[in-house]
CSV table of C-alpha atoms in Angstrom, one decimal:
chain,number,residue,atom,x,y,z
Z,27,MET,CA,135.2,124.8,143.7
Z,28,ALA,CA,132.7,122.3,143.0
Z,29,LYS,CA,130.6,121.4,145.8
Z,30,THR,CA,128.8,118.8,144.7
Z,31,ASN,CA,129.7,114.6,145.2
Z,32,PRO,CA,130.6,112.6,142.0
Z,33,GLY,CA,130.9,109.7,143.6
Z,34,ARG,CA,134.2,107.6,144.1
Z,35,PHE,CA,135.7,106.0,141.0
Z,36,PHE,CA,137.9,102.9,140.8
Z,37,GLU,CA,141.2,104.5,141.2
Z,38,ASP,CA,140.0,106.6,144.4
Z,39,TYR,CA,140.0,103.4,146.2
Z,40,ALA,CA,142.9,101.9,148.4
Z,41,ILE,CA,143.4,98.7,150.3
Z,42,GLY,CA,142.6,99.6,153.9
Z,43,GLN,CA,140.9,102.7,153.3
Z,44,VAL,CA,138.0,103.4,155.8
Z,45,ILE,CA,135.2,105.3,154.7
Z,46,ASP,CA,132.6,106.5,157.3
Z,47,HIS,CA,129.4,106.9,155.5
Z,48,ALA,CA,127.2,110.1,155.9
Z,49,VAL,CA,123.6,110.7,157.4
Z,50,PRO,CA,123.0,108.3,160.6
Z,51,ARG,CA,119.2,107.0,160.4
Z,52,THR,CA,116.9,106.6,163.0
Z,53,VAL,CA,114.2,104.0,162.4
Z,54,SER,CA,110.7,104.1,163.7
Z,55,GLY,CA,107.3,102.3,163.1
Z,56,GLY,CA,107.2,104.1,160.0
Z,57,GLU,CA,110.0,102.0,158.4
Z,58,ARG,CA,108.1,98.8,159.6
Z,59,ALA,CA,104.5,100.0,158.0
Z,60,LEU,CA,106.1,100.9,155.0
Z,61,TYR,CA,108.0,97.6,154.6
Z,62,HIS,CA,105.1,95.9,155.0
Z,63,ALA,CA,103.2,97.9,152.6
Z,64,LEU,CA,105.8,97.4,150.0
Z,65,TYR,CA,106.2,93.8,150.3
Z,66,PRO,CA,103.8,90.9,151.5
Z,67,ALA,CA,105.9,90.5,154.7
Z,68,ARG,CA,104.1,88.5,157.1
Z,69,HIS,CA,106.6,86.9,159.7
Z,70,ALA,CA,105.1,87.1,163.1
Z,71,LEU,CA,108.2,87.9,164.9
Z,72,TYR,CA,108.4,91.2,163.0
Z,73,SER,CA,104.8,91.5,162.9
Z,74,SER,CA,103.6,91.5,166.5
Z,75,ASP,CA,105.2,92.9,170.2
Z,76,GLU,CA,103.4,90.2,171.6
Z,77,PHE,CA,104.5,87.3,169.8
Z,78,ALA,CA,108.1,88.7,170.0
Z,79,ARG,CA,107.6,88.8,173.8
Z,80,ALA,CA,106.3,85.3,174.0
Z,81,SER,CA,109.9,84.5,172.1
Z,82,GLY,CA,111.8,86.0,174.7
Z,83,LEU,CA,112.6,89.6,173.0
Z,84,PRO,CA,111.7,92.9,174.5
Z,85,GLU,CA,109.2,93.8,171.3
Z,86,SER,CA,109.2,93.2,167.9
Z,87,PRO,CA,112.6,94.0,166.1
Z,88,MET,CA,112.7,95.4,162.6
Z,89,ASP,CA,112.7,93.0,160.1
Z,90,ASP,CA,116.2,92.1,159.5
Z,91,LEU,CA,116.4,93.3,155.6
Z,92,VAL,CA,115.2,96.5,157.0
Z,93,ALA,CA,118.6,96.9,159.2
Z,94,PHE,CA,120.4,95.4,156.1
Z,95,HIS,CA,119.0,98.1,153.8
Z,96,VAL,CA,119.4,100.9,155.9
Z,97,VAL,CA,123.1,100.0,156.2
Z,98,PHE,CA,123.5,99.4,152.8
Z,99,GLY,CA,121.8,102.4,151.9
Z,100,LYS,CA,124.4,104.6,153.6
Z,101,SER,CA,127.3,103.1,151.6
Z,102,VAL,CA,126.0,103.4,148.2
Z,103,PRO,CA,127.1,107.3,147.7
Z,104,ASP,CA,130.6,106.2,148.5
Z,105,VAL,CA,130.9,102.8,147.2
Z,106,SER,CA,128.7,102.1,144.3
Z,107,LEU,CA,127.4,105.7,143.2
Z,108,ASN,CA,129.6,104.8,139.9
Z,109,ALA,CA,128.9,101.1,139.8
Z,110,VAL,CA,128.2,98.8,137.0
Z,111,ALA,CA,126.7,96.3,138.9
Z,112,ASN,CA,126.7,94.7,142.6
Z,113,LEU,CA,128.4,91.3,142.4
Z,114,GLY,CA,127.8,89.5,145.4
Z,115,TYR,CA,127.8,89.2,148.9
Z,116,ALA,CA,129.5,87.0,151.7
Z,117,GLU,CA,130.5,86.5,155.5
Z,118,GLY,CA,127.2,88.6,156.5
Z,119,ARG,CA,126.1,88.2,159.9
Z,120,TRP,CA,123.2,90.2,162.0
Z,121,LEU,CA,124.7,90.7,165.4
Z,122,LEU,CA,122.1,92.5,167.2
Z,123,PRO,CA,118.2,93.0,166.8
Z,124,VAL,CA,117.3,96.7,165.5
Z,125,TYR,CA,114.6,98.0,167.4
Z,126,ALA,CA,112.3,101.3,166.7
Z,127,GLY,CA,114.2,104.0,168.1
Z,128,ASP,CA,117.6,102.9,167.4
Z,129,THR,CA,119.9,104.9,165.1
Z,130,LEU,CA,122.1,103.3,162.4
Z,131,ARG,CA,125.1,104.6,160.9
Z,132,SER,CA,127.7,102.7,158.6
Z,133,VAL,CA,131.3,102.3,158.2
Z,134,SER,CA,133.3,100.6,155.3
Z,135,GLU,CA,136.5,99.2,154.8
Z,136,VAL,CA,138.2,98.4,151.2
Z,137,ILE,CA,139.7,94.9,151.6
Z,138,GLY,CA,139.8,94.1,147.8
Z,139,LEU,CA,140.9,95.8,144.5
Z,140,LYS,CA,141.2,94.1,140.9
Z,141,GLN,CA,141.3,96.0,137.8
Z,142,ASN,CA,139.2,94.5,134.9
Z,143,SER,CA,141.0,93.4,131.6
Z,144,ASN,CA,139.4,96.0,129.8
Z,145,GLY,CA,141.2,98.8,131.6
Z,146,LYS,CA,137.8,100.9,132.2
Z,147,THR,CA,136.4,99.2,135.3
Z,148,GLY,CA,137.3,97.3,138.4
Z,149,VAL,CA,136.2,95.2,141.5
Z,150,VAL,CA,136.1,97.0,144.8
Z,151,TYR,CA,135.5,94.4,147.8
Z,152,VAL,CA,134.5,96.3,151.0
Z,153,ARG,CA,133.4,95.0,154.4
Z,154,THR,CA,130.6,97.1,155.6
Z,155,ARG,CA,129.3,97.5,159.3
Z,156,GLY,CA,126.1,99.1,160.7
Z,157,ILE,CA,126.6,100.3,164.0
Z,158,ASN,CA,124.1,101.9,166.7
Z,159,GLN,CA,123.7,104.6,168.7
Z,160,ARG,CA,125.6,102.9,171.7
Z,161,GLY,CA,128.6,102.0,169.2
Z,162,GLU,CA,127.5,98.2,169.0
Z,163,THR,CA,128.0,96.9,165.5
Z,164,VAL,CA,124.3,95.3,164.6
Z,165,MET,CA,125.7,93.8,161.8
Z,166,GLU,CA,128.3,93.1,158.9
Z,167,TYR,CA,129.0,92.1,155.5
Z,168,VAL,CA,131.0,91.9,152.5
Z,169,ARG,CA,130.2,92.9,149.1
Z,170,TRP,CA,132.0,93.5,146.1
Z,171,VAL,CA,131.1,95.7,143.1
Z,172,MET,CA,132.2,96.6,139.7
Z,173,VAL,CA,132.9,100.3,139.5
Z,174,ARG,CA,133.8,102.7,136.6
Z,175,LYS,CA,137.3,104.2,136.2
Z,176,ASN,CA,137.1,108.1,135.8
Z,177,ASP,CA,140.7,108.1,134.2
Z,178,VAL,CA,141.0,105.1,132.3
Z,179,ASP,CA,144.9,105.9,132.0
Z,180,ALA,CA,145.3,105.8,135.8
Z,181,PRO,CA,147.6,103.0,136.6
Z,182,ALA,CA,145.8,99.8,137.9
Z,183,PRO,CA,146.5,99.1,141.3
Z,184,GLU,CA,148.0,95.9,143.0
Z,185,THR,CA,145.3,93.3,142.9
Z,186,VAL,CA,144.1,91.8,146.0
Z,187,VAL,CA,141.3,89.6,146.2
Z,188,PRO,CA,140.1,88.8,149.7
Z,189,ASP,CA,140.0,85.1,150.8
Z,190,LEU,CA,136.3,85.0,151.9
Z,191,ALA,CA,134.4,82.1,153.6
Z,192,LYS,CA,131.8,80.3,151.4
Z,193,VAL,CA,129.6,79.7,154.6
Z,194,VAL,CA,129.1,81.4,157.8
Z,195,ALA,CA,129.9,78.7,160.6
Z,196,PRO,CA,126.8,78.0,162.7
Z,197,GLY,CA,128.9,78.3,165.5
Z,198,ASP,CA,129.5,82.3,164.3
Z,199,LEU,CA,126.0,83.0,164.1
Z,200,ALA,CA,124.9,85.4,166.7
Z,201,ILE,CA,121.5,84.5,168.3
Z,202,PRO,CA,119.7,87.3,170.1
Z,203,ALA,CA,120.0,87.4,173.8
Z,204,GLY,CA,117.1,85.4,175.5
Z,205,LEU,CA,115.3,84.2,172.1
Z,206,ASP,CA,113.4,81.1,173.1
Z,207,PHE,CA,111.2,79.2,171.0
Z,208,THR,CA,110.1,76.4,173.4
Z,209,GLY,CA,106.7,78.1,173.8
Z,210,TYR,CA,106.3,79.0,170.0
Z,211,ASP,CA,102.7,79.4,169.0
Z,212,PHE,CA,102.7,77.8,165.5
Z,213,THR,CA,98.8,78.9,165.0
Z,214,LEU,CA,99.7,82.3,165.1
Z,215,ALA,CA,102.9,82.0,163.3
Z,216,GLY,CA,100.6,80.5,160.4
Z,217,GLU,CA,102.5,77.1,159.5
Z,218,PRO,CA,103.0,73.9,161.5
Z,219,TYR,CA,106.5,73.0,160.1
Z,220,ARG,CA,109.4,73.1,162.3
Z,221,TRP,CA,113.2,72.5,161.6
Z,222,GLY,CA,112.7,68.7,162.0
Z,223,ASP,CA,110.2,68.4,159.1
Z,224,TYR,CA,112.4,70.3,156.8
Z,225,GLU,CA,115.4,68.3,154.5
Z,226,VAL,CA,118.5,68.9,153.2
Z,227,GLY,CA,118.1,68.7,149.4
Z,228,GLU,CA,114.5,69.5,149.8
Z,229,THR,CA,112.8,72.0,147.5
Z,230,ILE,CA,110.0,74.4,148.0
Z,231,ASP,CA,107.8,76.3,145.8
Z,232,HIS,CA,106.6,79.6,147.2
Z,233,VAL,CA,103.7,79.5,144.6
Z,234,ASP,CA,102.8,83.2,144.4
Z,235,GLY,CA,104.0,86.0,142.3
Z,236,VAL,CA,104.0,89.6,142.5
Z,237,THR,CA,104.6,91.9,139.5
Z,238,ILE,CA,107.0,95.0,140.0
Z,239,GLU,CA,105.7,98.4,139.7
Z,240,GLU,CA,108.0,101.2,138.8
Z,241,ALA,CA,106.2,103.2,141.7
Z,242,GLU,CA,106.9,100.8,144.2
Z,243,HIS,CA,110.6,99.9,143.2
Z,244,MET,CA,111.2,104.1,143.4
Z,245,LEU,CA,109.5,104.2,146.8
Z,246,ALA,CA,111.7,101.4,148.4
Z,247,THR,CA,114.9,102.5,146.8
Z,248,ARG,CA,114.3,106.3,148.4
Z,249,LEU,CA,113.2,104.4,151.9
Z,250,TRP,CA,116.6,102.9,151.8
Z,251,GLN,CA,118.1,106.6,150.7
Z,252,ASN,CA,119.9,104.2,147.8
Z,253,THR,CA,121.2,107.3,145.5
Z,254,ALA,CA,122.6,104.9,142.8
Z,255,LYS,CA,122.1,106.6,139.6
Z,256,VAL,CA,120.7,103.4,137.7
Z,257,HIS,CA,118.1,103.0,139.9
Z,258,PHE,CA,116.4,106.5,139.2
Z,259,ASP,CA,117.9,108.1,135.9
Z,260,ALA,CA,116.5,106.3,132.8
Z,261,THR,CA,119.0,108.0,130.7
Z,262,PHE,CA,122.0,106.3,132.5
Z,263,ARG,CA,121.4,103.1,130.6
Z,264,PRO,CA,121.4,102.4,127.1
Z,265,ASP,CA,118.3,100.7,127.1
Z,266,GLY,CA,116.4,103.8,128.7
Z,267,GLN,CA,115.3,101.5,131.6
Z,268,ARG,CA,115.6,101.9,135.2
Z,269,LEU,CA,117.3,98.8,136.8
Z,270,ILE,CA,115.2,97.6,139.8
Z,271,TYR,CA,117.4,97.5,142.8
Z,272,GLY,CA,118.4,94.3,143.8
Z,273,GLY,CA,117.4,94.7,147.6
Z,274,HIS,CA,113.9,95.1,146.3
Z,275,VAL,CA,114.1,91.7,144.7
Z,276,ILE,CA,115.6,90.6,147.8
Z,277,CYS,CA,113.1,91.7,150.0
Z,278,MET,CA,110.3,90.5,147.6
Z,279,ALA,CA,111.6,87.0,147.3
Z,280,ARG,CA,111.9,86.8,150.9
Z,281,ALA,CA,108.3,87.9,151.7
Z,282,LEU,CA,107.1,85.4,149.2
Z,283,SER,CA,108.9,82.6,150.8
Z,284,PHE,CA,106.6,83.0,153.8
Z,285,ASN,CA,104.5,80.3,152.1
Z,286,GLY,CA,106.4,77.1,152.9
Z,287,LEU,CA,109.0,79.1,155.3
Z,288,ALA,CA,106.5,80.9,157.8
Z,289,ASN,CA,108.3,79.7,160.7
Z,290,ALA,CA,111.7,80.8,159.3
Z,291,GLN,CA,111.4,83.7,161.7
Z,292,MET,CA,114.8,85.6,161.7
Z,293,ILE,CA,117.5,86.1,159.1
Z,294,VAL,CA,121.1,85.9,161.1
Z,295,GLY,CA,123.7,84.8,158.1
Z,296,LEU,CA,124.3,85.8,154.4
Z,297,ASN,CA,126.5,83.3,153.0
Z,298,GLY,CA,126.6,84.4,149.4
Z,299,GLY,CA,124.2,86.0,147.3
Z,300,ALA,CA,124.3,87.2,143.5
Z,301,HIS,CA,122.0,89.2,141.4
Z,302,ALA,CA,122.0,87.1,138.4
Z,303,ASN,CA,120.1,89.0,135.9
Z,304,PRO,CA,118.5,92.5,135.6
Z,305,CYS,CA,115.2,93.3,136.9
Z,306,PHE,CA,112.8,95.9,135.4
Z,307,SER,CA,109.6,96.9,136.0
Z,308,GLY,CA,106.7,94.9,134.7
Z,309,ASP,CA,108.6,91.7,135.7
Z,310,THR,CA,106.9,89.3,137.9
Z,311,VAL,CA,108.7,87.7,140.8
Z,312,ARG,CA,108.2,84.0,141.9
Z,313,ALA,CA,110.6,82.3,144.3
Z,314,TRP,CA,111.7,78.9,145.1
Z,315,THR,CA,114.0,77.5,148.0
Z,316,GLU,CA,116.6,74.9,148.4
Z,317,VAL,CA,117.3,73.6,151.8
Z,318,LEU,CA,121.1,73.6,152.0
Z,319,ASP,CA,122.0,72.4,155.7
Z,320,LYS,CA,120.5,72.2,159.0
Z,321,ALA,CA,122.4,73.0,162.6
Z,322,GLU,CA,121.7,72.9,166.3
Z,323,THR,CA,122.1,76.3,168.3
Z,324,SER,CA,122.5,77.1,171.7
Z,325,ALA,CA,119.0,79.1,172.3
Z,326,PRO,CA,116.2,76.9,173.7
Z,327,GLY,CA,113.9,75.7,170.9
Z,328,VAL,CA,115.6,77.3,168.2
Z,329,GLY,CA,117.5,75.7,165.2
Z,330,ALA,CA,119.3,77.3,162.0
Z,331,LEU,CA,118.4,76.1,158.5
Z,332,ARG,CA,120.7,77.1,155.6
Z,333,LEU,CA,118.7,78.2,152.7
Z,334,ARG,CA,119.0,78.8,149.2
Z,335,LEU,CA,116.3,81.3,147.8
Z,336,VAL,CA,116.0,81.9,144.3
Z,337,ALA,CA,113.9,84.6,142.8
Z,338,THR,CA,112.9,84.2,138.8
Z,339,LYS,CA,110.8,86.1,136.5
Z,340,GLY,CA,109.9,82.7,134.6
Z,341,ALA,CA,108.1,79.7,135.6
Z,342,VAL,CA,109.5,77.8,139.0
Z,343,ASP,CA,111.3,75.0,137.5
Z,344,PHE,CA,114.0,74.5,140.2
Z,345,LYS,CA,116.7,75.1,137.2
Z,346,LEU,CA,119.5,77.3,138.5
Z,347,LYS,CA,122.1,77.2,135.7
Z,348,ASP,CA,122.8,75.8,132.4
Z,349,GLU,CA,125.2,73.1,131.6
Z,350,ALA,CA,127.9,75.5,131.0
Z,351,GLY,CA,127.5,76.7,134.6
Z,352,LYS,CA,125.8,80.0,133.8
Z,353,TYR,CA,122.7,81.3,135.2
Z,354,MET,CA,119.4,81.0,133.4
Z,355,PRO,CA,118.3,84.2,132.0
Z,356,ASP,CA,115.1,84.2,134.2
Z,357,ILE,CA,117.0,84.2,137.3
Z,358,LEU,CA,116.9,87.0,139.2
Z,359,LEU,CA,118.5,86.4,142.7
Z,360,ASP,CA,120.7,83.5,144.2
Z,361,LEU,CA,120.9,84.1,147.9
Z,362,ASP,CA,122.3,81.9,150.3
Z,363,TYR,CA,121.5,82.8,154.0
Z,364,TRP,CA,120.7,81.3,157.5
Z,365,ALA,CA,117.4,81.4,159.2
Z,366,LEU,CA,116.4,80.6,162.8
Z,367,VAL,CA,113.2,78.2,163.1
Z,368,PRO,CA,111.5,76.4,166.0
Z,369,VAL,CA,112.7,73.2,166.7
């Protein structure tokens, strides 16, 4: 009897199926140090306990993307081990900060299925929740993945494509209890720009670039315990290259965005996202942002910006798609998110 896990294939999923993912993980200062070693991450709220306390939190939480990728990584063996591509995200919300010592586990529910016309693959939609040691949901998001079929003769399931919100409504954003930016120290944060200094439609070139290294990508992917074969096994792709984990690109772009958005301290909503083109070792990642919207919040001194973060391996020219609506070939990431900033 085989004891190894070959992963799920498209025909193994069913609408309403709930998957409890294995291997809970307790996070610590080690995750923070590794994250800051892998990326040029400098947002003050995640770097300093004292800055976080001055902002009304008990201590510095884990970077929001640390929480996201730990939760995401748990789901990979059950959702995307046999994936062709991770296609998109929606309805993401960070509901509670994650602190050193918290233990995270993940649960996913299948909410959509659609077999592709080639009969060899299909798209699986899942809603994944990250849950801490107290049974509280710390974050949730929907993602959809193209997955191989193991048996191409398996009958196609009934097509169910979930109706997903294009934007998380500002009123549905969860503001951490106690967060207060009325005494915000702009000098320590690194930039003077506040909520009112940003205009809808404004674009920001984050200037810096980072060349992706194979070793750092491998370390990052192992850090999140992501087991997807395309990130590790160079024989898994016809071109013989290991695909850079999309989460590595997300973290790199977010860290680069500090230059121009140093005060976009907390990510609280994920409206959408696409890994537009593959990234490989040797590519140099640059980033730019478009301000899409602004919203007030109930927290003292805190506003929200809706931001489109774009990672590119080419020059920053603020061009996202061609005339046919297809992503330009140098675009790696198109991420739409809400961030909290001082007013």
